[in-house]
Amino acid sequence: MAEKIKWVHKDFISLDNLSKEEILYVLDVASSFEEVLKRDVKKVPTLRGKSVLTLFYEPSTRTRTSFEMAAKILSADTINVSVSTSSVSKGETLLDTVKNIEAMSVDVVIIRHNCSGVPEFLAKKTKASIVNAGDGRHEHPTQALLDMLTIKSFKNTLQGLKIAIVGDILHSRVARSNLIGLKKLGNEVRFVGPATFIPKYFKELGAEVYYNLEEGIYNADVVMVLRLQKERMGAGFYPSEREYARFFSINKKTMNYAKKDAIFMHPGPVNRGLEITSDVLNDKRCVVLNQVTKGVAVRMAVLYLLLTGGKGEN
Amino acid sequence: MKIKLNNMTLVTSSGLFKKHLLIENGIVKRVSDKPILSRFVDVTIDDKDLLVFPGFFDMHVHLREPGYEYREDIESGMRAAVNGGITGIACMANTNPVNDNAAITHFIKCRSEQTGLPVSVYPVSAITKGLKGEQIVEMGDLKTAGAVAFSDDGFPVENSEILRRALEYAKSFDMPIICHSEEKSLSKDGQINEGVISTKLGLKGIPRESEIIGIFRDITLAKLTKSRIHIAHVSTKEGVDLIRKAKRAGIAVSCETCPHYFHLTEEDVLGYNTFAKVNPPLRTYEDVLAIREGLRDGTIDVIASDHAPHHIDEKDLEFEKANFGMIGLETLLPLTLELVRQGVIDFKDLAEKLSRKPRMILGIKPAVIKEGEEANLTIVDPHYEWVLTKENICSKSFNTPFLGKTMKGKAVYIIKGGQFFEINK
Amino acid sequence: MSRRMKELIIIDEKTFPRVINRIAHEIMEKNPNLEDLVLIGIKKGGSLLKERIKEAIKKQESVDVITGDIDITMYRDDIFKIGFQPKVETTEIPCSLDNKNVVLIDDVLYTGRTVRAAIDALFDFGRPKRIQLAVFIDRGHRELPIQADFVGKFLPTSKKELVVVLFKEEDGKDCVVLREKDG
């Protein structure tokens, strides 16, 4: 069990401003909440009377549903707003949105936006607690925590592991959050992919960089495969899907470069046959589908800590 | 009007002198080694702590009028200049409509004269029509209307052939071209300097090579055409090196930098601070040191502000949607004085880089403090400390990362055009 | 290191197991069918007590009674009002509580709010036939209409005092002490 710590953050925006102890604590609290999800009656009255707004500027059924479930299980009230591009083009600015949030008097705003820095912007301007559900290319902290919880459940430790993240690192906020979190806990994190996807500055941020798949995932305990976004081909990041699949795909053969008991993860959705093949997805070492419950538990922990914490007071 | 200035220190590019001045009807009547004793004067200032400089000149200012008066207009920009002790400014052409014709140039000059403020405004007209980079402007006509240089600032001239022709054509009118050096295909969609900070913040970076390649190309074309160019807002170490080499090789290139490039780095963007979002972007500490060295050894001729006012609604946004630029007329002096205090340059260099050189490059009559010459002076209290706040900024906009910081040094009086101007503290 | 004023031993090491035995016997008396019985300790004080009672029953009847632990943090009525943030521990209830005779066990009964939260939590695990309450010390000052069915000792206290039940496993010895609150 992790050391109990005093939660002092008003918002949950990035793993960068959490200490190692705080990260372990959140994971610990999440484990306790996992038990609730195993009950017949999946509901506790903890956050009754509190309201949670999910504000998604980018579509996402998976993450939004996960947050919604987390809030509802804790008996909080939820409001969902999908901001369409039309209201943005009608001239509604982020500041207008802030004013609407204040008017609704919600306690927590869960925001997903395509511009980096938006959660931090909102956090400075409103008293509500802001939870980052993914901002641009910056971070997706709850996803990384969920990945860590998954790794812990299969490897029984979150220290001293070799974790390889394969694919389009440059555009992945999940990769960044995982790098920050896993390094803080004392693991080796490798970024593997074509050089166009991995800026050299990541070395300064603690990642080991590999442009060769075999070397990159050699002896890895965990392999995380990122989804390849097809529009990146047109922009010159890689010449063709055929070439990418040939040199970087995780398939039955390349799987074996990693340790015998390595686990394979993918944040979804998957391009079958491209970055990962069906036989890998069906292999028992692939843990893609086990992550849903843990996702809800992590998000319950985050909501619990933000709403019941000291918020910087005594 | 008769003005007596006793016991102050006169600072010019040649040195510091303890002189006493008498100004009468806008002319420097006497420059004396002994205190002026005349009793029948309108203004007497006797203060050994003050410095007298030839009026400062900021050669890179965006006045925003016509077209963007909500950010700044000619009058408010001039007031900001006065507050900064600046008696002459060169204003850029990216207005709306663009200053690419004599009518707009003429309008700017007339409007500035109407305000009655002690600042001379010199328009810099565009190189290409509409800043589109396709067709060069009527340079002869614009020179006659009062333009002192040509620049597409805000944008580089992307097509090298067009820039070459523009350089050759400008040469026939003996006019300098101010280059905004940028290789756009590398910097497209970039937000801040490409590096560790941009990677950390998840923002697309502007690689330094965009400026380096831009400067190299512009210098090379200047060499080819044997025309005069002035590189605007230099921000990189390699850029300074290229200019140093070009000067040694005898190429007619001058350049400027801005206070934010010798005081701030990309770390000042942390927290997604849009007030620190500027183009060229704030770079690394190594670049700051190189810029300072360039100022010290004379490679960098001028310090200008690149005063770029933006309305708060254009900055208080998602970082990638915020406009690039910061105001700077009112902080140009104190931030440059800071360099003197830190021993990077001395007071003579300050007079050189903020007064003599910019006028020289633009072919404007120098401000000299000599008996018989027109009086154009800025009097500075280098010890005065003040805090930069929204309330005491004269510009219409307040987009500066120095907001809230303590400044040391302020212009207290301007004497120009027969006027005696006391600057509000 | 806070200066402890007086510490009075209410139940010493010798008496402690006798009280446990008595409570265990009373429970067995009122719940003759041990198959239906579920002992649930309220974390953390009640959990260790529950283990002791289970052992006592086993010694007497050679039966392993079903036991579980409940963490009431998620059910507290004061979670937004207290100055600190309680740590969420795990609840472990090994079976459905439908039709079971549940005995809730806690170390000290004071205002009754903890027990109220525990009862609410229990209802999320089924519909017990009956819920009874066993406590080691009842110190009075109830704020809700709650009373214990099995009590180790009634102890009138003042609000300035603190009642602490110490266990050999965690604190070195079995005893109950009364302390004056610091500050």
Short mmCIF file of N, CA, C and O in Angstrom, two decimals, chain B residues 154-158 179-189 206-207 209-215 217-218 233 279-280 283:
data_model
loop_
_atom_site.label_atom_id
_atom_site.label_comp_id
_atom_site.label_asym_id
_atom_site.label_seq_id
_atom_site.Cartn_x
_atom_site.Cartn_y
_atom_site.Cartn_z
N GLY B 154 6.96 40.76 -41.00
CA GLY B 154 5.79 39.97 -40.69
C GLY B 154 5.94 38.73 -41.54
O GLY B 154 5.60 37.63 -41.13
N PHE B 155 6.47 38.93 -42.73
CA PHE B 155 6.68 37.82 -43.67
C PHE B 155 8.04 37.95 -44.33
O PHE B 155 8.51 39.05 -44.57
N PRO B 156 8.65 36.81 -44.70
CA PRO B 156 9.85 36.88 -45.53
C PRO B 156 9.39 37.02 -46.99
O PRO B 156 8.24 36.73 -47.30
N VAL B 157 10.31 37.46 -47.87
CA VAL B 157 10.00 37.39 -49.30
C VAL B 157 10.43 35.98 -49.69
O VAL B 157 11.62 35.68 -49.76
N GLU B 158 9.48 35.11 -49.88
CA GLU B 158 9.82 33.69 -50.05
C GLU B 158 10.58 33.39 -51.33
O GLU B 158 11.48 32.58 -51.36
N CYS B 179 15.18 42.98 -43.91
CA CYS B 179 14.77 41.60 -44.16
C CYS B 179 14.21 40.90 -42.92
O CYS B 179 14.88 40.84 -41.90
N HIS B 180 13.01 40.36 -43.06
CA HIS B 180 12.47 39.45 -42.04
C HIS B 180 12.91 38.08 -42.53
O HIS B 180 12.34 37.53 -43.48
N SER B 181 13.98 37.54 -41.93
CA SER B 181 14.60 36.33 -42.46
C SER B 181 14.01 35.06 -41.88
O SER B 181 14.19 34.76 -40.70
N GLU B 182 13.31 34.32 -42.72
CA GLU B 182 12.63 33.12 -42.24
C GLU B 182 12.43 32.17 -43.41
O GLU B 182 12.04 32.59 -44.48
N GLU B 183 12.74 30.87 -43.21
CA GLU B 183 12.44 29.87 -44.22
C GLU B 183 11.11 29.26 -43.83
O GLU B 183 11.02 28.41 -42.94
N LYS B 184 10.03 29.72 -44.48
CA LYS B 184 8.67 29.41 -44.05
C LYS B 184 8.31 27.94 -44.09
O LYS B 184 7.50 27.48 -43.30
N SER B 185 8.89 27.17 -45.01
CA SER B 185 8.49 25.77 -45.07
C SER B 185 8.93 25.03 -43.81
O SER B 185 8.31 24.04 -43.41
N LEU B 186 9.97 25.52 -43.14
CA LEU B 186 10.41 24.88 -41.90
C LEU B 186 9.63 25.38 -40.70
O LEU B 186 9.38 24.65 -39.74
N SER B 187 9.19 26.66 -40.76
CA SER B 187 8.58 27.24 -39.56
C SER B 187 7.06 27.18 -39.58
O SER B 187 6.40 27.54 -38.61
N LYS B 188 6.50 26.70 -40.67
CA LYS B 188 5.04 26.68 -40.83
C LYS B 188 4.34 26.03 -39.64
O LYS B 188 4.75 24.98 -39.19
N ASP B 189 3.31 26.68 -39.13
CA ASP B 189 2.52 26.17 -38.00
C ASP B 189 3.29 26.08 -36.69
O ASP B 189 2.76 25.61 -35.70
N ILE B 206 9.39 25.93 -33.94
CA ILE B 206 9.97 26.66 -35.06
C ILE B 206 11.47 26.39 -34.97
O ILE B 206 12.13 26.84 -34.04
N PRO B 207 12.02 25.60 -35.91
CA PRO B 207 13.44 25.27 -35.78
C PRO B 207 14.31 26.51 -36.01
O PRO B 207 13.98 27.36 -36.84
N GLU B 209 16.88 26.68 -37.57
CA GLU B 209 17.39 26.66 -38.94
C GLU B 209 16.53 27.50 -39.88
O GLU B 209 17.00 27.94 -40.92
N SER B 210 15.29 27.74 -39.51
CA SER B 210 14.44 28.59 -40.33
C SER B 210 15.03 29.99 -40.42
O SER B 210 15.13 30.59 -41.50
N GLU B 211 15.50 30.53 -39.28
CA GLU B 211 16.13 31.85 -39.30
C GLU B 211 17.53 31.79 -39.92
O GLU B 211 17.91 32.66 -40.71
N ILE B 212 18.26 30.73 -39.59
CA ILE B 212 19.63 30.60 -40.09
C ILE B 212 19.64 30.55 -41.62
O ILE B 212 20.39 31.27 -42.28
N ILE B 213 18.79 29.69 -42.17
CA ILE B 213 18.73 29.57 -43.63
C ILE B 213 18.26 30.89 -44.24
O ILE B 213 18.77 31.35 -45.25
N GLY B 214 17.28 31.53 -43.58
CA GLY B 214 16.77 32.81 -44.06
C GLY B 214 17.86 33.88 -44.11
O GLY B 214 18.02 34.58 -45.11
N ILE B 215 18.63 33.99 -43.01
CA ILE B 215 19.68 35.01 -42.96
C ILE B 215 20.75 34.71 -44.01
O ILE B 215 21.21 35.61 -44.72
N ARG B 217 20.47 33.14 -46.84
CA ARG B 217 19.98 33.45 -48.17
C ARG B 217 19.98 34.96 -48.39
O ARG B 217 20.42 35.46 -49.43
N ASP B 218 19.47 35.72 -47.41
CA ASP B 218 19.37 37.16 -47.57
C ASP B 218 20.75 37.80 -47.72
O ASP B 218 20.96 38.68 -48.56
N HIS B 233 15.27 41.79 -36.21
CA HIS B 233 15.10 40.90 -35.05
C HIS B 233 15.93 39.62 -35.06
O HIS B 233 15.40 38.52 -35.10
N ASN B 279 7.50 36.09 -32.85
CA ASN B 279 8.22 35.54 -33.99
C ASN B 279 9.29 36.51 -34.44
O ASN B 279 8.96 37.66 -34.76
N PRO B 280 10.58 36.16 -34.49
CA PRO B 280 11.15 34.86 -34.14
C PRO B 280 10.91 34.53 -32.66
O PRO B 280 10.78 35.44 -31.85
N ARG B 283 14.55 32.06 -27.69
CA ARG B 283 15.41 30.90 -27.93
C ARG B 283 16.03 30.40 -26.64
O ARG B 283 15.43 30.51 -25.60
#
